[in-house]
Short mmCIF file of C-alpha atoms in Angstrom, two decimals:
data_model
loop_
_atom_site.label_atom_id
_atom_site.label_comp_id
_atom_site.label_asym_id
_atom_site.label_seq_id
_atom_site.Cartn_x
_atom_site.Cartn_y
_atom_site.Cartn_z
CA MET V 11 -29.38 21.28 -10.38
CA THR V 12 -30.09 23.17 -7.68
CA GLN V 13 -27.90 23.73 -4.78
CA THR V 14 -30.39 21.63 -2.43
CA GLU V 15 -30.30 18.75 -4.95
CA SER V 16 -26.79 18.44 -5.48
CA PRO V 17 -25.95 16.48 -2.35
CA THR V 18 -28.51 14.19 -3.08
CA ALA V 19 -27.31 13.84 -6.76
CA GLU V 20 -23.57 13.31 -5.87
CA ARG V 21 -24.80 10.67 -3.21
CA ARG V 22 -26.75 8.73 -5.86
CA ALA V 23 -23.80 8.79 -8.34
CA ILE V 24 -21.19 7.55 -5.90
CA LEU V 25 -23.61 4.86 -4.36
CA ALA V 26 -24.62 3.81 -8.03
CA VAL V 27 -20.87 2.84 -8.68
CA LEU V 28 -19.47 2.43 -5.01
CA PRO V 29 -19.82 -1.55 -5.16
CA GLY V 30 -17.64 -1.64 -8.61
CA LEU V 31 -14.89 0.60 -7.30
CA LEU V 32 -14.84 -1.55 -4.23
CA LEU V 33 -14.38 -4.84 -5.90
CA VAL V 34 -11.47 -3.31 -8.09
CA MET V 35 -9.94 -1.80 -4.65
CA LEU V 36 -10.38 -5.61 -3.43
CA LEU V 37 -8.92 -7.15 -6.31
CA ALA V 38 -5.88 -5.01 -6.23
CA MET V 39 -5.14 -5.04 -2.13
CA LEU V 40 -5.89 -9.34 -2.38
CA ASP V 41 -3.10 -9.81 -5.06
CA ASN V 42 -0.73 -8.76 -2.83
CA THR V 43 -1.47 -11.11 -0.32
CA ILE V 44 -3.16 -14.22 -1.76
CA VAL V 45 -0.07 -15.29 -3.93
CA GLY V 46 2.21 -15.50 -1.27
CA THR V 47 0.43 -18.30 0.21
CA ALA V 48 0.92 -20.56 -2.51
CA MET V 49 4.56 -19.66 -3.61
CA PRO V 50 6.05 -22.87 -1.95
CA THR V 51 3.84 -24.99 -4.15
CA ILE V 52 4.22 -22.62 -7.30
CA VAL V 53 7.98 -23.22 -7.03
CA THR V 54 7.62 -26.71 -6.51
CA ASP V 55 5.42 -26.81 -9.27
CA LEU V 56 7.65 -24.90 -11.99
CA GLY V 57 10.99 -25.05 -10.64
CA GLY V 58 13.22 -21.75 -11.02
CA MET V 59 13.65 -21.38 -7.37
CA GLN V 60 16.40 -18.84 -8.11
CA HIS V 61 14.21 -16.97 -9.42
CA PHE V 62 11.77 -17.03 -6.89
CA ALA V 63 11.92 -13.48 -5.79
CA TRP V 64 11.19 -11.99 -9.40
CA VAL V 65 7.74 -12.99 -9.04
CA ALA V 66 6.90 -10.32 -6.61
CA THR V 67 9.51 -8.04 -7.85
CA SER V 68 8.31 -7.80 -11.54
CA TYR V 69 5.05 -7.26 -9.93
CA ILE V 70 5.99 -4.46 -7.42
CA VAL V 71 8.32 -2.84 -10.21
CA ALA V 72 5.61 -2.59 -13.00
CA SER V 73 2.89 -1.31 -10.27
CA THR V 74 4.90 1.04 -8.75
CA ILE V 75 6.42 3.06 -12.04
CA THR V 76 3.00 3.15 -13.46
CA THR V 77 1.14 4.59 -10.32
CA PRO V 78 1.89 8.04 -11.13
CA LEU V 79 1.46 7.80 -14.95
CA TYR V 80 -1.86 6.60 -14.57
CA GLY V 81 -2.70 9.38 -11.95
CA LYS V 82 -1.36 12.05 -14.63
CA LEU V 83 -2.81 10.67 -17.97
CA GLY V 84 -6.29 10.34 -15.90
CA ASP V 85 -6.16 14.11 -15.43
CA LEU V 86 -5.17 14.71 -18.98
CA TYR V 87 -7.40 12.31 -20.76
CA GLY V 88 -10.10 11.46 -18.62
CA ARG V 89 -10.24 8.87 -15.54
CA LYS V 90 -13.11 6.23 -16.84
CA ARG V 91 -11.30 4.74 -20.09
CA LEU V 92 -7.83 5.00 -18.41
CA PHE V 93 -9.66 3.15 -15.59
CA ILE V 94 -10.75 0.47 -17.95
CA THR V 95 -7.77 -0.37 -19.63
CA ALA V 96 -5.99 -0.47 -16.33
CA ILE V 97 -8.51 -3.46 -15.22
CA LEU V 98 -8.20 -4.92 -18.48
CA ILE V 99 -4.57 -5.19 -18.42
CA PHE V 100 -4.66 -6.47 -14.95
CA LEU V 101 -7.25 -9.41 -15.74
CA THR V 102 -5.26 -10.27 -18.89
CA GLY V 103 -2.10 -10.76 -16.50
CA SER V 104 -4.20 -12.83 -14.11
CA ALA V 105 -5.49 -15.07 -16.44
CA LEU V 106 -1.69 -15.71 -17.93
CA SER V 107 -0.42 -16.01 -14.70
CA GLY V 108 -2.66 -18.60 -14.09
CA LEU V 109 -1.69 -20.09 -17.40
CA ALA V 110 1.83 -20.09 -16.96
CA GLN V 111 4.24 -23.22 -17.75
CA ASP V 112 7.10 -22.24 -15.84
CA MET V 113 8.92 -19.43 -13.95
CA THR V 114 9.90 -17.13 -16.78
CA GLN V 115 6.22 -17.16 -17.70
CA LEU V 116 5.11 -16.36 -14.62
CA ILE V 117 7.64 -13.27 -13.92
CA VAL V 118 6.53 -11.88 -17.42
CA PHE V 119 3.07 -12.37 -17.14
CA ARG V 120 2.97 -10.71 -13.24
CA ALA V 121 4.58 -7.86 -14.56
CA LEU V 122 1.85 -7.52 -17.06
CA GLN V 123 -0.70 -7.74 -14.05
CA GLY V 124 1.47 -5.17 -12.23
CA LEU V 125 1.30 -2.77 -15.06
CA GLY V 126 -2.76 -2.95 -14.79
CA ALA V 127 -2.25 -2.74 -10.71
CA GLY V 128 -0.61 0.63 -10.90
CA GLY V 129 -3.95 2.16 -12.18
CA LEU V 130 -6.55 0.23 -10.15
CA MET V 131 -6.26 1.73 -6.44
CA VAL V 132 -5.49 4.99 -8.07
CA GLY V 133 -8.34 4.89 -10.10
CA VAL V 134 -10.27 4.45 -7.29
CA LEU V 135 -9.04 7.11 -5.28
CA ALA V 136 -9.41 9.66 -8.40
CA ILE V 137 -12.73 8.75 -9.17
CA VAL V 138 -14.18 8.96 -5.37
CA GLY V 139 -12.33 12.58 -5.23
CA ASP V 140 -14.02 13.47 -8.61
CA LEU V 141 -17.63 12.23 -7.65
CA VAL V 142 -17.66 13.21 -3.66
CA ALA V 143 -17.08 16.53 -2.24
CA PRO V 144 -13.87 16.28 0.16
CA ARG V 145 -16.23 17.67 3.28
CA ASP V 146 -18.50 13.89 2.55
CA ARG V 147 -15.28 11.56 1.79
CA GLY V 148 -14.79 10.75 5.05
CA LYS V 149 -18.38 8.83 5.21
CA TYR V 150 -16.95 6.30 2.44
CA GLN V 151 -13.77 5.65 4.78
CA GLY V 152 -15.59 2.71 6.44
CA TYR V 153 -16.14 0.80 3.18
CA SER V 154 -12.61 1.23 2.04
CA ALA V 155 -11.30 0.11 5.50
CA ALA V 156 -13.64 -2.91 5.50
CA VAL V 157 -12.20 -4.11 2.11
CA MET V 158 -8.37 -3.58 3.27
CA ALA V 159 -9.25 -5.55 6.21
CA LEU V 160 -10.84 -8.45 4.00
CA ALA V 161 -7.73 -8.34 1.76
CA MET V 162 -5.29 -8.57 4.43
CA VAL V 163 -6.77 -11.16 6.85
CA GLY V 164 -8.62 -13.31 3.62
CA GLY V 165 -6.23 -12.98 1.26
CA PRO V 166 -3.98 -15.59 3.15
CA LEU V 167 -6.81 -17.87 3.69
CA VAL V 168 -8.41 -17.82 0.39
CA GLY V 169 -4.66 -18.55 -1.09
CA GLY V 170 -3.95 -21.23 1.33
CA PHE V 171 -7.43 -22.71 0.70
CA PHE V 172 -6.83 -22.75 -3.05
CA THR V 173 -3.79 -24.13 -3.15
CA ASP V 174 -4.30 -26.94 -0.87
CA HIS V 175 -7.73 -28.15 -1.99
CA ILE V 176 -8.14 -26.45 -5.97
CA SER V 177 -5.04 -25.49 -7.86
CA TRP V 178 -2.44 -22.48 -6.80
CA ARG V 179 -3.63 -21.20 -10.31
CA TRP V 180 -6.95 -19.96 -9.12
CA CYS V 181 -4.84 -17.62 -7.05
CA PHE V 182 -4.86 -15.67 -10.49
CA TYR V 183 -7.88 -17.03 -11.90
CA VAL V 184 -10.38 -15.84 -9.16
CA ASN V 185 -9.43 -12.16 -10.02
CA VAL V 186 -11.09 -12.66 -14.01
CA PRO V 187 -14.75 -13.53 -12.67
CA LEU V 188 -14.45 -10.91 -9.86
CA GLY V 189 -13.14 -8.12 -12.39
CA ALA V 190 -15.65 -8.94 -15.14
CA ILE V 191 -18.33 -8.25 -12.64
CA ALA V 192 -16.75 -4.75 -11.24
CA LEU V 193 -15.85 -3.93 -14.90
CA VAL V 194 -20.04 -4.13 -15.95
CA MET V 195 -20.78 -2.06 -13.09
CA ILE V 196 -18.10 0.38 -13.88
CA LEU V 197 -18.90 0.40 -17.90
CA ALA V 198 -22.74 0.83 -16.80
CA LYS V 199 -22.81 3.37 -13.79
CA LEU V 200 -19.66 5.40 -14.14
CA HIS V 201 -20.19 8.58 -15.45
CA THR V 202 -16.89 11.25 -15.29
CA PRO V 203 -16.00 14.28 -17.30
CA ARG V 204 -14.28 13.84 -20.85
CA ASN V 205 -11.46 15.79 -21.49
CA THR V 206 -11.20 16.84 -25.09
CA VAL V 207 -8.64 19.33 -24.93
CA SER V 208 -4.87 18.78 -26.75
CA HIS V 209 -2.06 17.87 -24.34
CA ARG V 210 1.46 17.32 -24.74
CA ILE V 211 2.87 14.24 -22.78
CA ASP V 212 5.75 14.42 -21.18
CA TYR V 213 7.71 11.63 -22.61
CA LEU V 214 11.19 12.30 -20.79
CA GLY V 215 9.66 12.95 -17.31
CA ILE V 216 8.01 9.58 -17.65
CA ALA V 217 11.04 7.84 -18.56
CA LEU V 218 12.85 8.90 -16.17
CA LEU V 219 10.32 8.75 -13.28
CA SER V 220 9.94 5.20 -14.31
CA GLY V 221 13.91 4.82 -13.85
CA VAL V 222 13.77 6.17 -10.76
CA ALA V 223 10.93 4.24 -9.39
CA THR V 224 12.61 1.00 -10.63
CA ALA V 225 15.92 1.58 -9.15
CA LEU V 226 14.38 2.55 -5.89
CA VAL V 227 12.25 -1.05 -5.84
CA LEU V 228 15.09 -3.07 -6.98
CA LEU V 229 17.29 -1.84 -3.95
CA THR V 230 14.63 -1.96 -1.63
CA THR V 231 13.87 -5.27 -2.97
CA TRP V 232 17.59 -6.70 -3.11
CA ALA V 233 19.36 -5.03 -0.36
CA GLY V 234 20.55 -7.27 2.32
CA THR V 235 18.65 -10.43 0.55
CA GLU V 236 20.34 -10.77 -3.48
CA TYR V 237 23.08 -8.84 -2.30
CA ALA V 238 25.08 -7.09 0.52
CA TRP V 239 24.16 -3.56 1.26
CA GLY V 240 27.73 -2.23 0.32
CA SER V 241 27.95 -4.54 -2.91
CA PRO V 242 28.48 -3.01 -6.27
CA GLN V 243 25.08 -3.97 -7.70
CA ILE V 244 23.20 -2.12 -4.56
CA ILE V 245 25.53 1.31 -4.64
CA GLY V 246 25.01 1.56 -8.52
CA LEU V 247 21.50 1.49 -7.97
CA ALA V 248 21.59 4.12 -5.52
CA VAL V 249 24.01 6.31 -7.48
CA ALA V 250 21.39 5.58 -10.65
CA ALA V 251 18.25 6.66 -8.92
CA GLY V 252 20.22 9.75 -7.50
CA ILE V 253 21.33 11.11 -10.62
CA GLY V 254 17.99 9.93 -12.35
CA LEU V 255 16.04 11.78 -9.65
CA GLY V 256 18.28 14.66 -10.26
CA LEU V 257 17.63 14.90 -13.84
CA PHE V 258 13.77 14.14 -13.58
CA LEU V 259 13.51 17.40 -11.49
CA TRP V 260 15.57 19.59 -13.70
CA VAL V 261 13.20 18.07 -16.58
CA GLU V 262 10.04 18.62 -14.75
CA THR V 263 11.02 22.38 -14.28
CA ARG V 264 11.14 22.89 -18.28
CA ALA V 265 8.23 20.53 -19.24
CA SER V 266 4.86 22.20 -20.41
CA GLU V 267 2.98 19.58 -18.92
CA PRO V 268 4.99 17.66 -16.40
CA VAL V 269 4.24 14.27 -15.21
CA LEU V 270 4.61 14.85 -11.53
CA PRO V 271 4.03 18.84 -11.29
CA LEU V 272 6.71 20.07 -8.85
CA ASN V 273 4.50 23.27 -7.75
CA LEU V 274 2.37 20.60 -5.99
CA PHE V 275 4.97 20.47 -3.38
CA ALA V 276 4.92 24.34 -2.79
CA ASN V 277 1.25 23.59 -0.99
CA ARG V 278 2.22 22.95 2.32
CA ASN V 279 -0.42 20.47 3.44
CA PHE V 280 0.28 18.17 -0.07
CA SER V 281 4.09 18.37 1.05
CA LEU V 282 3.43 17.44 4.47
CA VAL V 283 1.34 14.40 3.91
CA ALA V 284 3.31 12.99 1.33
CA ALA V 285 5.95 12.98 3.82
CA ILE V 286 3.80 11.50 6.42
CA GLY V 287 2.42 8.92 4.15
CA PHE V 288 6.44 7.96 3.56
CA PHE V 289 7.10 7.42 7.23
CA GLN V 290 4.00 6.09 8.13
CA SER V 291 4.26 3.36 5.69
CA PHE V 292 8.20 2.83 6.15
CA GLY V 293 7.21 2.23 10.04
CA MET V 294 3.87 0.21 9.51
CA PHE V 295 4.61 -2.09 6.35
CA GLY V 296 8.00 -2.45 7.32
CA ALA V 297 6.79 -3.80 11.19
CA ILE V 298 3.60 -5.54 10.56
CA VAL V 299 5.40 -7.93 8.02
CA PHE V 300 6.67 -9.54 10.71
CA LEU V 301 3.88 -9.53 13.42
CA PRO V 302 2.68 -13.25 11.59
CA LEU V 303 6.52 -14.59 12.02
CA PHE V 304 5.89 -14.01 15.68
CA LEU V 305 2.70 -15.53 16.16
CA GLN V 306 3.67 -18.38 14.36
CA LEU V 307 7.57 -18.84 15.62
CA VAL V 308 7.10 -17.91 19.05
CA GLN V 309 3.30 -18.04 19.76
CA HIS V 310 3.18 -21.27 17.40
CA SER V 311 -0.11 -20.12 15.92
CA SER V 312 -0.98 -22.18 12.31
CA ALA V 313 -0.49 -20.41 9.30
CA THR V 314 -3.87 -19.91 8.86
CA SER V 315 -4.89 -18.89 12.80
CA SER V 316 -1.93 -16.44 12.54
CA GLY V 317 -4.00 -14.58 9.77
CA LEU V 318 -6.81 -14.65 12.18
CA LEU V 319 -5.02 -13.30 15.02
CA LEU V 320 -4.38 -10.28 12.78
CA LEU V 321 -8.30 -9.51 12.96
CA PRO V 322 -7.81 -6.95 15.92
CA LEU V 323 -5.57 -4.79 14.05
CA MET V 324 -7.82 -4.67 11.23
CA VAL V 325 -11.17 -4.14 13.45
CA GLY V 326 -9.27 -1.40 15.24
CA MET V 327 -8.35 0.01 11.96
CA MET V 328 -11.78 -0.38 10.75
CA ALA V 329 -13.76 1.35 13.68
CA ALA V 330 -11.13 4.27 14.02
CA SER V 331 -11.74 5.08 10.25
CA MET V 332 -15.29 4.84 10.29
CA ILE V 333 -15.64 7.12 13.21
CA ALA V 334 -13.28 9.48 12.01
CA GLY V 335 -14.86 9.34 8.66
CA GLN V 336 -18.31 10.62 10.40
CA LEU V 337 -16.84 13.25 12.60
CA ILE V 338 -15.09 14.86 9.40
CA ALA V 339 -18.07 14.76 7.64
CA LYS V 340 -20.01 16.36 10.62
CA THR V 341 -17.94 18.88 11.28
CA GLY V 342 -15.53 19.64 8.45
CA LYS V 343 -12.41 19.48 10.80
CA TYR V 344 -9.59 17.12 10.25
CA ARG V 345 -6.43 19.20 11.13
CA TRP V 346 -5.53 16.96 14.46
CA PHE V 347 -6.23 13.51 12.87
CA PRO V 348 -3.31 12.86 11.36
CA PHE V 349 -1.19 13.87 14.41
CA ALA V 350 -3.28 11.80 16.46
CA GLY V 351 -3.51 8.88 14.10
CA ALA V 352 0.21 8.88 13.99
CA ALA V 353 0.49 9.62 17.73
CA VAL V 354 -1.70 6.63 18.47
CA MET V 355 0.24 4.56 15.78
CA THR V 356 3.62 5.36 17.84
CA GLY V 357 1.97 4.15 20.96
CA GLY V 358 1.07 0.76 19.34
CA MET V 359 4.72 0.38 18.04
CA LEU V 360 6.00 1.24 21.45
CA ALA V 361 3.73 -1.39 23.20
CA LEU V 362 4.63 -4.04 20.34
CA ALA V 363 8.30 -3.39 20.83
CA THR V 364 7.94 -4.74 24.44
CA ILE V 365 6.72 -8.45 23.32
CA ASP V 366 8.76 -11.41 24.24
CA VAL V 367 8.22 -15.17 24.35
CA ASP V 368 6.11 -14.59 27.59
CA THR V 369 3.74 -12.07 25.87
CA SER V 370 0.00 -13.57 25.67
CA LYS V 371 -2.03 -13.73 22.45
CA VAL V 372 -4.31 -11.62 24.69
CA MET V 373 -1.84 -9.12 24.95
CA THR V 374 -0.29 -9.06 21.76
CA SER V 375 -4.14 -8.63 20.44
CA LEU V 376 -4.49 -5.40 22.45
CA TYR V 377 -1.41 -3.96 21.13
CA MET V 378 -2.39 -4.62 17.61
CA VAL V 379 -5.93 -2.58 18.56
CA VAL V 380 -4.18 0.28 19.74
CA LEU V 381 -1.93 -0.01 16.18
CA GLY V 382 -4.80 -0.74 14.16
CA VAL V 383 -6.70 2.58 15.65
CA GLY V 384 -3.74 4.56 14.51
CA MET V 385 -3.85 3.64 11.12
CA GLY V 386 -7.54 3.93 10.97
CA LEU V 387 -7.52 7.75 11.99
CA LEU V 388 -4.32 8.30 9.73
CA MET V 389 -4.11 6.28 6.23
CA GLN V 390 -7.42 7.41 4.41
CA ILE V 391 -7.39 10.89 5.73
CA VAL V 392 -3.70 11.46 4.35
CA GLY V 393 -5.30 10.87 1.01
CA MET V 394 -8.32 12.91 1.43
CA ILE V 395 -5.95 15.99 2.57
CA ALA V 396 -3.72 15.38 -0.55
CA GLN V 397 -6.57 15.75 -2.87
CA ASN V 398 -8.17 18.70 -0.91
CA SER V 399 -4.78 20.47 -1.33
CA VAL V 400 -5.23 20.54 -5.14
CA GLY V 401 -7.44 21.61 -7.59
CA PRO V 402 -10.09 19.50 -9.49
CA LYS V 403 -7.59 19.19 -12.86
CA ASP V 404 -4.41 17.46 -10.60
CA MET V 405 -6.89 15.09 -8.46
CA GLY V 406 -5.49 12.24 -10.29
CA VAL V 407 -1.86 13.05 -9.87
CA ALA V 408 -2.09 14.13 -6.20
CA SER V 409 -3.46 10.55 -5.73
CA SER V 410 -1.23 8.65 -7.44
CA THR V 411 2.11 11.05 -6.13
CA SER V 412 0.56 10.34 -2.58
CA MET V 413 0.22 6.59 -2.88
CA PHE V 414 3.90 6.42 -4.60
CA PHE V 415 5.18 7.80 -1.51
CA ARG V 416 3.45 5.26 0.65
CA SER V 417 4.67 2.68 -1.72
CA ILE V 418 8.44 4.00 -1.66
CA GLY V 419 8.20 4.21 2.06
CA GLY V 420 6.79 0.65 2.38
CA ALA V 421 9.63 -0.83 0.45
CA PHE V 422 12.05 0.90 2.00
CA GLY V 423 10.87 -0.13 5.42
CA VAL V 424 10.54 -3.95 4.79
CA SER V 425 13.94 -4.00 3.32
CA ILE V 426 15.60 -1.82 6.17
CA PHE V 427 13.73 -3.65 9.08
CA GLY V 428 14.46 -7.17 7.03
CA ALA V 429 18.10 -6.54 7.50
CA ILE V 430 17.62 -5.33 11.12
CA PHE V 431 15.61 -8.45 11.73
CA THR V 432 18.19 -10.71 10.33
CA HIS V 433 21.10 -8.99 12.18
CA THR V 434 19.33 -9.33 15.44
CA LEU V 435 18.26 -12.94 14.56
CA ARG V 436 21.93 -14.23 14.00
CA THR V 437 23.01 -12.22 17.27
CA GLY V 438 20.37 -14.23 19.35
CA LEU V 439 21.69 -17.46 17.90
CA SER V 440 25.30 -16.57 18.40
CA GLY V 441 25.48 -19.27 21.50
CA LEU V 442 24.92 -21.99 18.70
CA PRO V 443 27.25 -23.68 16.53
CA VAL V 444 28.25 -21.29 13.55
CA ASP V 445 27.02 -23.52 10.63
CA VAL V 446 23.52 -24.37 12.67
CA ALA V 447 22.90 -20.39 13.70
CA ASP V 448 23.94 -19.31 9.92
CA ARG V 449 21.25 -22.01 8.66
CA LEU V 450 18.61 -20.72 11.13
CA ALA V 451 19.23 -16.93 10.52
CA ARG V 452 18.95 -17.43 6.77
CA SER V 453 15.77 -19.22 6.87
CA GLY V 454 14.35 -17.64 10.12
CA ALA V 455 11.85 -15.57 7.92
CA ARG V 456 10.85 -18.77 6.04
CA MET V 457 10.77 -21.08 9.00
CA SER V 458 7.36 -22.80 9.36
CA ALA V 459 5.88 -24.04 12.32
CA ALA V 460 6.49 -27.55 11.25
CA ASP V 461 10.07 -27.04 10.56
CA LEU V 462 10.74 -25.49 14.15
CA ALA V 463 9.05 -28.61 15.72
CA LYS V 464 11.93 -30.47 14.19
CA LEU V 465 14.79 -28.57 15.66
CA PRO V 466 16.61 -30.05 18.71
CA ILE V 467 15.14 -28.36 22.48
CA GLU V 468 18.05 -25.85 22.93
CA ALA V 469 17.74 -24.60 19.31
CA LYS V 470 13.96 -24.23 19.26
CA THR V 471 13.88 -22.42 22.40
CA MET V 472 17.10 -20.17 21.43
CA PHE V 473 15.51 -19.68 18.00
CA GLY V 474 12.11 -18.55 19.69
CA GLN V 475 13.58 -16.20 21.90
CA ALA V 476 15.88 -14.82 18.87
CA VAL V 477 12.72 -14.20 16.69
CA ALA V 478 10.80 -12.52 19.76
CA ASP V 479 13.98 -10.08 20.04
CA ALA V 480 14.14 -9.71 16.59
CA THR V 481 10.46 -8.49 16.11
CA ALA V 482 10.44 -6.12 19.04
CA THR V 483 13.64 -4.69 17.79
CA VAL V 484 11.85 -4.05 14.53
CA PHE V 485 8.84 -2.53 16.27
CA GLY V 486 11.27 -0.22 18.62
CA TRP V 487 13.06 1.03 14.96
CA GLY V 488 9.52 1.52 13.57
CA VAL V 489 8.70 3.74 16.56
CA LEU V 490 11.23 6.41 14.89
CA PHE V 491 9.27 6.78 11.91
CA THR V 492 5.96 6.89 13.07
CA GLY V 493 7.27 9.49 15.26
CA LEU V 494 8.74 11.74 12.67
CA ALA V 495 5.05 11.13 10.86
CA THR V 496 3.76 12.50 14.49
CA VAL V 497 5.91 15.37 14.48
CA LEU V 498 4.82 16.21 10.66
CA GLY V 499 1.16 16.05 11.78
CA LEU V 500 1.50 18.95 14.03
CA PHE V 501 2.34 21.27 11.27
CA ILE V 502 -0.84 20.16 9.20
CA GLN V 503 -3.04 23.45 8.26
CA HIS V 504 -6.79 23.21 8.28
CA VAL V 505 -8.16 24.49 4.51
CA PRO V 506 -11.90 24.37 4.71
CA LEU V 507 -13.17 21.25 2.90
CA ARG V 508 -14.98 21.91 -0.37
CA ARG V 509 -18.66 21.05 -0.02
CA ARG V 510 -19.01 20.07 -3.53
CA ALA V 511 -17.66 17.68 -5.73
CA PRO V 512 -15.34 19.13 -8.40
CA GLY V 513 -17.76 18.97 -11.03
CA ALA V 514 -20.26 20.89 -9.46
CA PRO V 515 -20.49 24.42 -8.24
CA GLU V 516 -18.66 25.62 -5.23
CA GLU V 517 -20.60 27.02 -2.48
CA PRO V 518 -18.64 30.20 -0.63
CA GLU V 519 -16.88 28.68 2.39
CA LYS V 520 -17.23 30.39 5.70
CA GLU V 521 -14.82 28.59 7.63
CA LEU V 522 -11.57 30.38 8.58
CA VAL V 523 -8.25 28.90 7.89
CA GLU V 524 -6.64 27.83 11.18
CA ALA V 525 -2.92 28.54 11.50
#
């Protein structure tokens, strides 16, 4: 293959498999949004309200602990077979979840689904990293952003439609035909290098990393909801995570082929984007999860229309991601995008920290556009920088580690901001009788517009004001974390983007490293 032919060949290779990869990405992201709408009906159907939280927790724990494992094992043994295995596990878990006859079965099958889901997004990102030169990856960011927007907005709508008109079980069954189509495309069109070298698996490192991830996810999921922050259970999980982390770091320094090579963090850019991803997800997921509550309980939108009202955020994200991708592909420069994205996100957070009961839907939409633009400038580029910071042999572990930090950051954000939201809500309801205020504060995150309409006028007014204040407070705290990401973005170093995919011969780079 000549150098003039190589870019064309690379483009043909990625375009052939891209529809299948995007479909897998859609499945991975859709499953996080489509099931939530159906949960009240599922609980009514299957019973087991006391185990309600475990339906989500089992999935999150399983997908989080397997994310770094898929990345490393893909680097060791080849990407395609592991990716196909992950899809098959995910589809099996989906089908079994749809067939579940009680809450225990659903929790177990959701965990199985999560074991496959951990390899879906990592597989897509690493495969794109294998097939596309870093310089050209920005061109495909718009497709990823479009899939994210479709999943975030379309998931709740589709989930509501299935639940109301067909059956909640189709929230899981829908994955099977879509996944089968993606599987056929990938089997036929995906060609990645096969690794036949013998390797030693870091079993102890895998076990310790899984234990630390499990403790962190359970801590962030349960703290402030299932158990108080100062309870023995939460303190125990924190201690276990700390001890496990120390042991993991000790083991990884001695492993011949560590599951998470610590030398990656010696790379300045890799460490910075891992931290930026953590803080960005901490602020973003911890805050925007409360936007639908504000739209429904303060601006009196229906559940369906509140999903549609998030479109400005998605449009801003898609537009910024596509523009940034084209600029990076054209110029090869990316150094200031993480800073600019985090700074614009911080501006959006600041604007949303001013919302109250009098804020119009138009102004809320404009604030969301600003937040979406910041997200679009930042989210995909962080992953691109992580991949460009490592050699081809570590492409998978770089992708999975970047995702792992974002997942943990998002989990911490949702938990801590949830506690802030509830505390502020309780404070805002202090003028009501104690039993009424306590009941409203405990049900605040699950209060529907129909339930709100049944409240006495005084309680309804006070509750709306309290929700608005709590939402604004959460965004105000979010500024702290996106602000930290902004500061870290200043220290990104420009390292020239490789002009060839990992499997292709490198051209000599003529660009100079910028300080």
